[in-house]
Short mmCIF file of C-alpha atoms and ligand atoms in Angstrom, two decimals:
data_model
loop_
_atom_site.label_atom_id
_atom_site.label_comp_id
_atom_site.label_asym_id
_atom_site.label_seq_id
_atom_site.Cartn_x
_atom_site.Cartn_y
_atom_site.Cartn_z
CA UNK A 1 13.48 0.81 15.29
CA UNK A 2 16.39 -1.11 17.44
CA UNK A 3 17.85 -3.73 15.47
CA UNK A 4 16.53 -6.68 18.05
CA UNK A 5 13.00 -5.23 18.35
CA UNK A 6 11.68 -7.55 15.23
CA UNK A 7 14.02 -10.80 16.60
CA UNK A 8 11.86 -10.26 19.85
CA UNK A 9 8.74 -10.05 18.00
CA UNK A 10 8.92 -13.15 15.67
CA UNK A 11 9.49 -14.71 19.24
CA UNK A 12 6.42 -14.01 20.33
CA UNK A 13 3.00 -15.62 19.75
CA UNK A 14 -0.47 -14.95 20.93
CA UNK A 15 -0.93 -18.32 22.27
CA UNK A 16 1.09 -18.44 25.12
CA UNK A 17 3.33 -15.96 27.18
CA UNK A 18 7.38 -16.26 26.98
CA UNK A 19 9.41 -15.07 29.47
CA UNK A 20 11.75 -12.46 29.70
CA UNK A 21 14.57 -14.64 30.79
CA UNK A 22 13.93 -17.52 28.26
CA UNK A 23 13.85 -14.61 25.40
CA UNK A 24 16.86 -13.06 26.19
CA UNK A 25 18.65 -16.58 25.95
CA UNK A 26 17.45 -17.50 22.85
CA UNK A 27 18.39 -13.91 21.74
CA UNK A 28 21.71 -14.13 23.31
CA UNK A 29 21.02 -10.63 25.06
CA UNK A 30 20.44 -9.26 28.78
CA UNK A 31 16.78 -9.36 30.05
CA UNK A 32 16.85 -6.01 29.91
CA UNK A 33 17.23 -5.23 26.05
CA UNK A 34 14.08 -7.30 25.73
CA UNK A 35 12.40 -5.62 27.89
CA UNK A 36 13.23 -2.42 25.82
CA UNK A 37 12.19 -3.97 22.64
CA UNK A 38 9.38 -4.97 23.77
CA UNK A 39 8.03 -0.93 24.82
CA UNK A 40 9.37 0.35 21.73
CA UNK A 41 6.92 -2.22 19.81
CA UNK A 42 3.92 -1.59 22.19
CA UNK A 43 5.05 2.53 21.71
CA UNK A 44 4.94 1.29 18.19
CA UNK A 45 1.28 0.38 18.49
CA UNK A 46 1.96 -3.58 18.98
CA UNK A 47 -0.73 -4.61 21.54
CA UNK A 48 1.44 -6.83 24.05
CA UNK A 49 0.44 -8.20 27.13
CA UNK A 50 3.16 -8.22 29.67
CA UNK A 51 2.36 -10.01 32.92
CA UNK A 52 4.68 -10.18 35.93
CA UNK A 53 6.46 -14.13 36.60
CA UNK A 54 4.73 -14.89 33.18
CA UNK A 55 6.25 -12.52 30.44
CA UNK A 56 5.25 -11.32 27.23
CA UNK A 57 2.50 -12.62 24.72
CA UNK A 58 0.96 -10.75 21.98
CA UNK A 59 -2.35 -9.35 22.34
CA UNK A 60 -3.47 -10.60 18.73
CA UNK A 61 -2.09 -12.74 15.99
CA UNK A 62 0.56 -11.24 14.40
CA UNK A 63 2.22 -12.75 10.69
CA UNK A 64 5.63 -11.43 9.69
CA UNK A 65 6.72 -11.86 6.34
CA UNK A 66 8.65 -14.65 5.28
CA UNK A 67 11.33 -13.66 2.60
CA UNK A 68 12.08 -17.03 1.63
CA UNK A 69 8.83 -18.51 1.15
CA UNK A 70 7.85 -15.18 -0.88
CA UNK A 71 10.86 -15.41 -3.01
CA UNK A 72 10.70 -18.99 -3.81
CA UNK A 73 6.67 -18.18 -4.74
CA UNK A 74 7.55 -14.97 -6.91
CA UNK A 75 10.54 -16.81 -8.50
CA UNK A 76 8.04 -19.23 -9.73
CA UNK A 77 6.31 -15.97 -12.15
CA UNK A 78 10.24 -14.76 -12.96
CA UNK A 79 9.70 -11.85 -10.27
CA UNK A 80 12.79 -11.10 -7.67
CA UNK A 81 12.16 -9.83 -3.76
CA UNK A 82 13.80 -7.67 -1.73
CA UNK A 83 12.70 -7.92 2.56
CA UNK A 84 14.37 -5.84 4.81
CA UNK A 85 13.12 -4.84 8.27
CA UNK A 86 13.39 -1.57 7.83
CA UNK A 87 13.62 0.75 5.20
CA UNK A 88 13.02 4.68 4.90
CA UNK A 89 11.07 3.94 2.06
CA UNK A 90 10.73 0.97 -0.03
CA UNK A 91 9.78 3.79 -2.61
CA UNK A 92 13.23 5.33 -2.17
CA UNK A 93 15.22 2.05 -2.64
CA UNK A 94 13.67 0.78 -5.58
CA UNK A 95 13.68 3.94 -7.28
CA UNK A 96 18.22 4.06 -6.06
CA UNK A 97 17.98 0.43 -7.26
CA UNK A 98 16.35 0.80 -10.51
CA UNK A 99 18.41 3.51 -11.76
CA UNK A 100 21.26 1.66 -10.62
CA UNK A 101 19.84 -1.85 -13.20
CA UNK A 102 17.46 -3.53 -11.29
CA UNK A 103 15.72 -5.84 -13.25
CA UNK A 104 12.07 -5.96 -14.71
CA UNK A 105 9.26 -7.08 -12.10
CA UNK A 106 11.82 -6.04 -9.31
CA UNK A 107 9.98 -5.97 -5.46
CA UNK A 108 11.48 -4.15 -2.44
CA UNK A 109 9.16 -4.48 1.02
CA UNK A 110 9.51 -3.98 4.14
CA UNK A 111 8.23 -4.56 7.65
CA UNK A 112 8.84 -1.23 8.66
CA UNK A 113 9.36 2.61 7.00
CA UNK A 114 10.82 5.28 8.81
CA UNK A 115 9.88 7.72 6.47
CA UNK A 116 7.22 6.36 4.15
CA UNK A 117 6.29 8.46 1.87
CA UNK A 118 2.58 9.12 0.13
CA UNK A 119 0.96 11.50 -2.67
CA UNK A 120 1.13 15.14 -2.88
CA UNK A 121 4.37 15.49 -0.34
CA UNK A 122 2.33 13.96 2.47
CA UNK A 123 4.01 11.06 4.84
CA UNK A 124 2.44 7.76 5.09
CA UNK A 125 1.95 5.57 8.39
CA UNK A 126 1.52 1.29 8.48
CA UNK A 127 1.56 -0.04 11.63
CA UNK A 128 4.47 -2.58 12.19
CA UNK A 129 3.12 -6.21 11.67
CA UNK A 130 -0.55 -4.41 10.69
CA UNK A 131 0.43 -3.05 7.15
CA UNK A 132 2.09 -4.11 3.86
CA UNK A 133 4.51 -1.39 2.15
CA UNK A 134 6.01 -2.46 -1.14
CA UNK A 135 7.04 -1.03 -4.53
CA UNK A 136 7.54 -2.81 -8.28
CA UNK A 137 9.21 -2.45 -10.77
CA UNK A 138 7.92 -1.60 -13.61
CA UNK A 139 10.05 -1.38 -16.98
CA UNK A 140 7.73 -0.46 -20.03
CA UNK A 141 8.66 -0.15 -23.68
CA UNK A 142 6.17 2.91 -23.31
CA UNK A 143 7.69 6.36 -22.51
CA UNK A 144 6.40 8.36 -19.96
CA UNK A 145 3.75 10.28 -21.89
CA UNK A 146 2.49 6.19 -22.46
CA UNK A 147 1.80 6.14 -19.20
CA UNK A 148 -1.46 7.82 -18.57
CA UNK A 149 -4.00 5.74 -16.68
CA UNK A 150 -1.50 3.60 -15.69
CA UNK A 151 -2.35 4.55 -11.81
CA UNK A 152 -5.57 4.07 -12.39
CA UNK A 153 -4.92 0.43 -13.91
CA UNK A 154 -3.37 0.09 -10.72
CA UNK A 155 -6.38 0.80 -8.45
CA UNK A 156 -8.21 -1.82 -10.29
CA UNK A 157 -5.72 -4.70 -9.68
CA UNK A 158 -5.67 -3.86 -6.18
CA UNK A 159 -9.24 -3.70 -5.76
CA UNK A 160 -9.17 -7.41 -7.98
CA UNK A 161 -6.93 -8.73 -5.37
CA UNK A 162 -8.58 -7.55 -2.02
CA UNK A 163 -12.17 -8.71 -3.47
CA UNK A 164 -10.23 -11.83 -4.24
CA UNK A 165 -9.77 -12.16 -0.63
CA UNK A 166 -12.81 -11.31 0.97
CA UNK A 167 -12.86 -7.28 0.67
CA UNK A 168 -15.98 -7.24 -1.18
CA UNK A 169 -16.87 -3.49 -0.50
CA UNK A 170 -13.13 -2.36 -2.19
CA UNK A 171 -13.44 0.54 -4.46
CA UNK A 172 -11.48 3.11 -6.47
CA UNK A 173 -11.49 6.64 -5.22
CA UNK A 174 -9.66 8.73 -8.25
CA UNK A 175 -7.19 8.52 -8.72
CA UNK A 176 -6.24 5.22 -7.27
CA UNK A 177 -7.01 5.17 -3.29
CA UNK A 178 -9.07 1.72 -2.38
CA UNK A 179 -12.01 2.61 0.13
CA UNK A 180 -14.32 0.58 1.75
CA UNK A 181 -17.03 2.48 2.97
CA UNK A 182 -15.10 6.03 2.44
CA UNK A 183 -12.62 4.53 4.70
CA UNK A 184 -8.64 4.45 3.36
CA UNK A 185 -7.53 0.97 2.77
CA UNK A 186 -4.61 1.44 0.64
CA UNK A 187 -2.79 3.99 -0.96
CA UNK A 188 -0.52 4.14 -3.96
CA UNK A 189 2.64 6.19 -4.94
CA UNK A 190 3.52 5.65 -8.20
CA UNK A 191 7.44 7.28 -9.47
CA UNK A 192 8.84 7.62 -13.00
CA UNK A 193 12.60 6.92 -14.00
CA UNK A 194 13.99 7.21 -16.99
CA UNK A 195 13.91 8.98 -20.51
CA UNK A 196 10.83 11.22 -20.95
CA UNK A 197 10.75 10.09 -24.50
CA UNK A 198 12.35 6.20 -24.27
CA UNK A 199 11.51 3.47 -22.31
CA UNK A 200 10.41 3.88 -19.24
CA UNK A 201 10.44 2.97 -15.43
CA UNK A 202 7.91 3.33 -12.96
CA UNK A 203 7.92 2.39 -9.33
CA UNK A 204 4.59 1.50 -7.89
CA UNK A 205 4.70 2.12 -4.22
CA UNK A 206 1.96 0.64 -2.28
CA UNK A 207 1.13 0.80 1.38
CA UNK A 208 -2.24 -1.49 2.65
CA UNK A 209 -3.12 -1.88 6.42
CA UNK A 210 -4.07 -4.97 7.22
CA UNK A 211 -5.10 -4.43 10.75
CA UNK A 212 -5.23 -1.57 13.44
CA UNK A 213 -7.38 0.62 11.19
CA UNK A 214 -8.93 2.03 14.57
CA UNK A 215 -5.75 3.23 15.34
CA UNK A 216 -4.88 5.06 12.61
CA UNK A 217 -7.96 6.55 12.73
CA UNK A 218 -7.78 8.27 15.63
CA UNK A 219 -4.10 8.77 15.04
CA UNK A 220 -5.16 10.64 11.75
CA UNK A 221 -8.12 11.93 12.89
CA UNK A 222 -9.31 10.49 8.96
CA UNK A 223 -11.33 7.10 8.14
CA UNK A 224 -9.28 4.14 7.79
CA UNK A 225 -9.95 0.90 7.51
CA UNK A 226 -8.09 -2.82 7.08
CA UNK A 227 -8.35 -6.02 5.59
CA UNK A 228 -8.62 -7.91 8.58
CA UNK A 229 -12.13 -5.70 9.24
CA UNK A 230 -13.85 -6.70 6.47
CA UNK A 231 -12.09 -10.56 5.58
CA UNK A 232 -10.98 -11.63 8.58
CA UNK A 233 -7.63 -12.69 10.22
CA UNK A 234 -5.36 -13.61 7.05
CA UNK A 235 -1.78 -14.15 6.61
CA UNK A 236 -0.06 -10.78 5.33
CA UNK A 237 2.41 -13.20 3.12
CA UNK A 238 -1.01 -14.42 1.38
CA UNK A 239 -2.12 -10.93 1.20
CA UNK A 240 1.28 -9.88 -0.52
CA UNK A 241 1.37 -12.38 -2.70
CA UNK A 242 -2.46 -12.15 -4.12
CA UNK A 243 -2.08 -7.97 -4.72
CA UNK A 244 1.53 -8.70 -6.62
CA UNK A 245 -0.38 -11.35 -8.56
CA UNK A 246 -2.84 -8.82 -10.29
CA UNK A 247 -0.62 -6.29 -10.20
CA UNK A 248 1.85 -8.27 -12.23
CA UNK A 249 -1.38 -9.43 -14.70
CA UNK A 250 -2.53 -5.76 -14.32
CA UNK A 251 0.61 -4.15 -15.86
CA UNK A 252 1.08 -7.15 -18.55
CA UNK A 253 -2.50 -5.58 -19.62
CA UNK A 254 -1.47 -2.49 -19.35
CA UNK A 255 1.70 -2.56 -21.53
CA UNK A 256 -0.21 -4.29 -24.11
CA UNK A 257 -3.48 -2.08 -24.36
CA UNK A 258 -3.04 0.53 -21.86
CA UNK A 259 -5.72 1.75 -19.69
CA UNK A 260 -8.89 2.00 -22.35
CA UNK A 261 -9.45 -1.78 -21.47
CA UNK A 262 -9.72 -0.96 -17.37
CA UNK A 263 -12.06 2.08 -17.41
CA UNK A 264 -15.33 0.20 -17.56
CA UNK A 265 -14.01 -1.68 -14.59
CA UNK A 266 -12.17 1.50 -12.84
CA UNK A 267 -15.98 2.86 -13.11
CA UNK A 268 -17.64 0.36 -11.99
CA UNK A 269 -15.49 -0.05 -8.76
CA UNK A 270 -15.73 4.00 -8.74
CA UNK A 271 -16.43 4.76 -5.15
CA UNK A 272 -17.94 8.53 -5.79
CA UNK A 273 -19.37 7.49 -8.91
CA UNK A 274 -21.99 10.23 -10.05
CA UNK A 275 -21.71 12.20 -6.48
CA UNK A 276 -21.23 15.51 -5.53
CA UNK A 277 -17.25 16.27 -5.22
CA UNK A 278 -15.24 18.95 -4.79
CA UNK A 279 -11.54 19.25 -6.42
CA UNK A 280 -8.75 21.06 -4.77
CA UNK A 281 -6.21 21.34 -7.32
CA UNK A 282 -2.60 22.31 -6.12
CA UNK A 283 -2.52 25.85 -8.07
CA UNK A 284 -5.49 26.81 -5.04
CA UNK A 285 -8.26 26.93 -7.21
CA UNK A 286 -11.37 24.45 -6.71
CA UNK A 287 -14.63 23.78 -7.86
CA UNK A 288 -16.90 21.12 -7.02
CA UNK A 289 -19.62 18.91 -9.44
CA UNK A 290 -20.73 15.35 -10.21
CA UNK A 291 -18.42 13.05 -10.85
CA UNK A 292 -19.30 11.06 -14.47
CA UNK A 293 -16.47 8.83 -14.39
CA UNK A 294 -12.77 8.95 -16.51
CA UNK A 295 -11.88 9.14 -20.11
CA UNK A 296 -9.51 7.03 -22.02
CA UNK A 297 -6.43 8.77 -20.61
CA UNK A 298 -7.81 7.92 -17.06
CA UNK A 299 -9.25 11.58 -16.34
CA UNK A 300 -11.53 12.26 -13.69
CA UNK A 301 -14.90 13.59 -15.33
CA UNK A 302 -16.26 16.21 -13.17
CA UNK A 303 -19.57 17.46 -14.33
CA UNK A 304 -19.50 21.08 -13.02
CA UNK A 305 -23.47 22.14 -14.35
CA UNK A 306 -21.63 24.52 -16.84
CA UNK A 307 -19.70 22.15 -18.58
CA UNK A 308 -17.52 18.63 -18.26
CA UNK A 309 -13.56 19.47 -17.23
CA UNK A 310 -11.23 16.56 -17.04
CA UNK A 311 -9.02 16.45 -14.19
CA UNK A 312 -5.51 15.51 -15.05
CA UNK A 313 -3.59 16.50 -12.57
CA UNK A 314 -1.88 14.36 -10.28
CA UNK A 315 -2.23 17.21 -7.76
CA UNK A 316 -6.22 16.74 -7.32
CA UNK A 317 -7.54 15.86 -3.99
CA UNK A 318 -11.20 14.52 -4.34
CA UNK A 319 -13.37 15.11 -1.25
CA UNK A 320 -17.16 14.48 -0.84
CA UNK A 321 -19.29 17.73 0.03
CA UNK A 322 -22.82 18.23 1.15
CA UNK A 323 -24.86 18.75 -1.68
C1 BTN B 1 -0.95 7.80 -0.62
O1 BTN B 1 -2.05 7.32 -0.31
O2 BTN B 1 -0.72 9.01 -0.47
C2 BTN B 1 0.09 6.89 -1.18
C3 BTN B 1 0.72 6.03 -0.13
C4 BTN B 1 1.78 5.11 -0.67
C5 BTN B 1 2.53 4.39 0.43
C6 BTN B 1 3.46 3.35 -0.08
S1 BTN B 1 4.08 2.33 1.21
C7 BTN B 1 5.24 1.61 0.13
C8 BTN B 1 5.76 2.72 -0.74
N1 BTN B 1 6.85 3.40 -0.09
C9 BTN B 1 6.56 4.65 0.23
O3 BTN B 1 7.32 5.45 0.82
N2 BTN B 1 5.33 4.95 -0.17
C10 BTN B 1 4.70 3.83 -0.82
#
């Protein structure tokens, strides 16, 4: 992304069109850089309308994030933020950061990755000004092995948050996607730093789109969805500031009890809850049954007619198959 692209962008509003020339002033830059920025974005899947004598205006509302008024609001719970507009991976940073002493309750986002990264080695797209991508910190007094469940205690403060805000349909697929519909809403990448047997560190990566599902769907060619489909037009500062809320609550929980006290709610949110799935587990082999639900170490509980496995793995991809 070209360093002015997201100067041109805050410029820009949906109300009214700005010209070229009056941009490029404020900017201090030639016409023609804005001009540039202003494909890249579009090329970027920004919807601007760009009219000859008028200028530029965008196609829909667009909220960027405000570092200031998100780090005055997270001071206020003792948490510190990090906004850049771009990063490779805000996954990537926190993790350098962490090991190099960045404190407790830590949170790196940005407006844009270039090389956002998701589960199982796959890459993960937001939209720029349509997504949130953010990771915390999370210091525990538990070691690693402490840890179990803890992505699925994660799921459920996510799917807290975006109910919170109007998502009513939000659920958990396992081990921690949030669906609406069997549509991907957000994702979560969750890293471990630190002694295997001390304290730990996790960073908990997540990525939510907030608008332009459509075009990640046919992008993907997979169902997506976003926030702005299912509670209308809201302010992606609100939006990061409600999910960091119960994730913060969440993992205060979580280090005190650990997951036994989310599964009844991680069930009850459980989008595939006693369906037919199938489990492709990274070693090749698969097998397909009903899904009953997780156990205390946050499990999946496949019910395969012959007997109950429990699927640990992080490696286990949960798909729906005709019965
Ligand atoms: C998945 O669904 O596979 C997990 C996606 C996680 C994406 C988020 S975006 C913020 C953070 N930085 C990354 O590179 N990945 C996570």
């Amino acid at each position: 992304m070209s360093p002015r692209l997201l100067a041109v962008l805050r410029q820009l509003s949906h109300a009214e069109f700005r010209s070229g020339q009056g941009l490029a002033a404020q900017l201090a830059c030639s016409r023609a850089s804005v001009h540039g920025a202003v494909a890249e974005a579009q090329a970027l899947g920004v919807p601007i309308h760009a009219l000859r004598g008028r200028g530029y205006r965008l196609a829909a509302p667009l909220s960027w994030l405000d570092g200031e008024k998100l780090d005055s609001a997270l001071g206020r719970r003792g948490m510190s933020l990090r906004l850049f507009d771009e990063q490779e991976s805000t996954n990537t940073t926190l993790m350098r950061w962490a090991q190099a002493g960045a404190p407790h309750r830590a949170v790196v986002a940005a407006e844009w990755q270039t090389r956002g990264r998701g589960r199982r080695g796959r890459d993960w797209l937001g939209g720029l000004g349509g997504s949130l991508a953010f990771s915390l910190l999370w210091r525990s007094t538990r070691p690693a092995s402490g840890l179990s469940g803890l992505s699925l205690a994660v799921g459920v403060a996510l799917v807290r948050a975006l109910r919170g805000l109007g998502v009513s349909g939000a659920q958990v697929k396992w081990p921690n996607d949030v669906l609406v519909a069997e549509a991907k809403l957000a994702g979560v990448l969750i890293e471990l730093t630190g002694d295997v047997l001390g304290p730990s560190a996790a960073v908990i990566g997540v990525g939510i789109n907030v608008a332009g599902g459509a075009l990640l769907t046919d992008r993907l060619g997979l169902p997506v969805t976003d926030v702005q489909a299912h509670a209308g037009p809201l302010d992606r500062n609100q939006i990061l500031l409600a999910l960091l809320a119960e994730l913060d609550g969440a993992l205060h929980q979580f280090e005190q009890e650990g997951f036994p006290v989310f599964r009844t709610e991680w069930q009850a949110c459980h989008a595939h809850r006693d369906q037919r799935v199938r489990i492709d587990m990274a070693s090749g082999e698969g097998f397909s049954g009903l899904a009953r639900g997780v156990d205390e170490q946050g499990a999946l509980l496949v019910d395969t007619g012959t007997g109950m496995r429990h699927v640990h793995s992080g490696e286990v991809s949960l798909r729906r198959v005709a019965s």
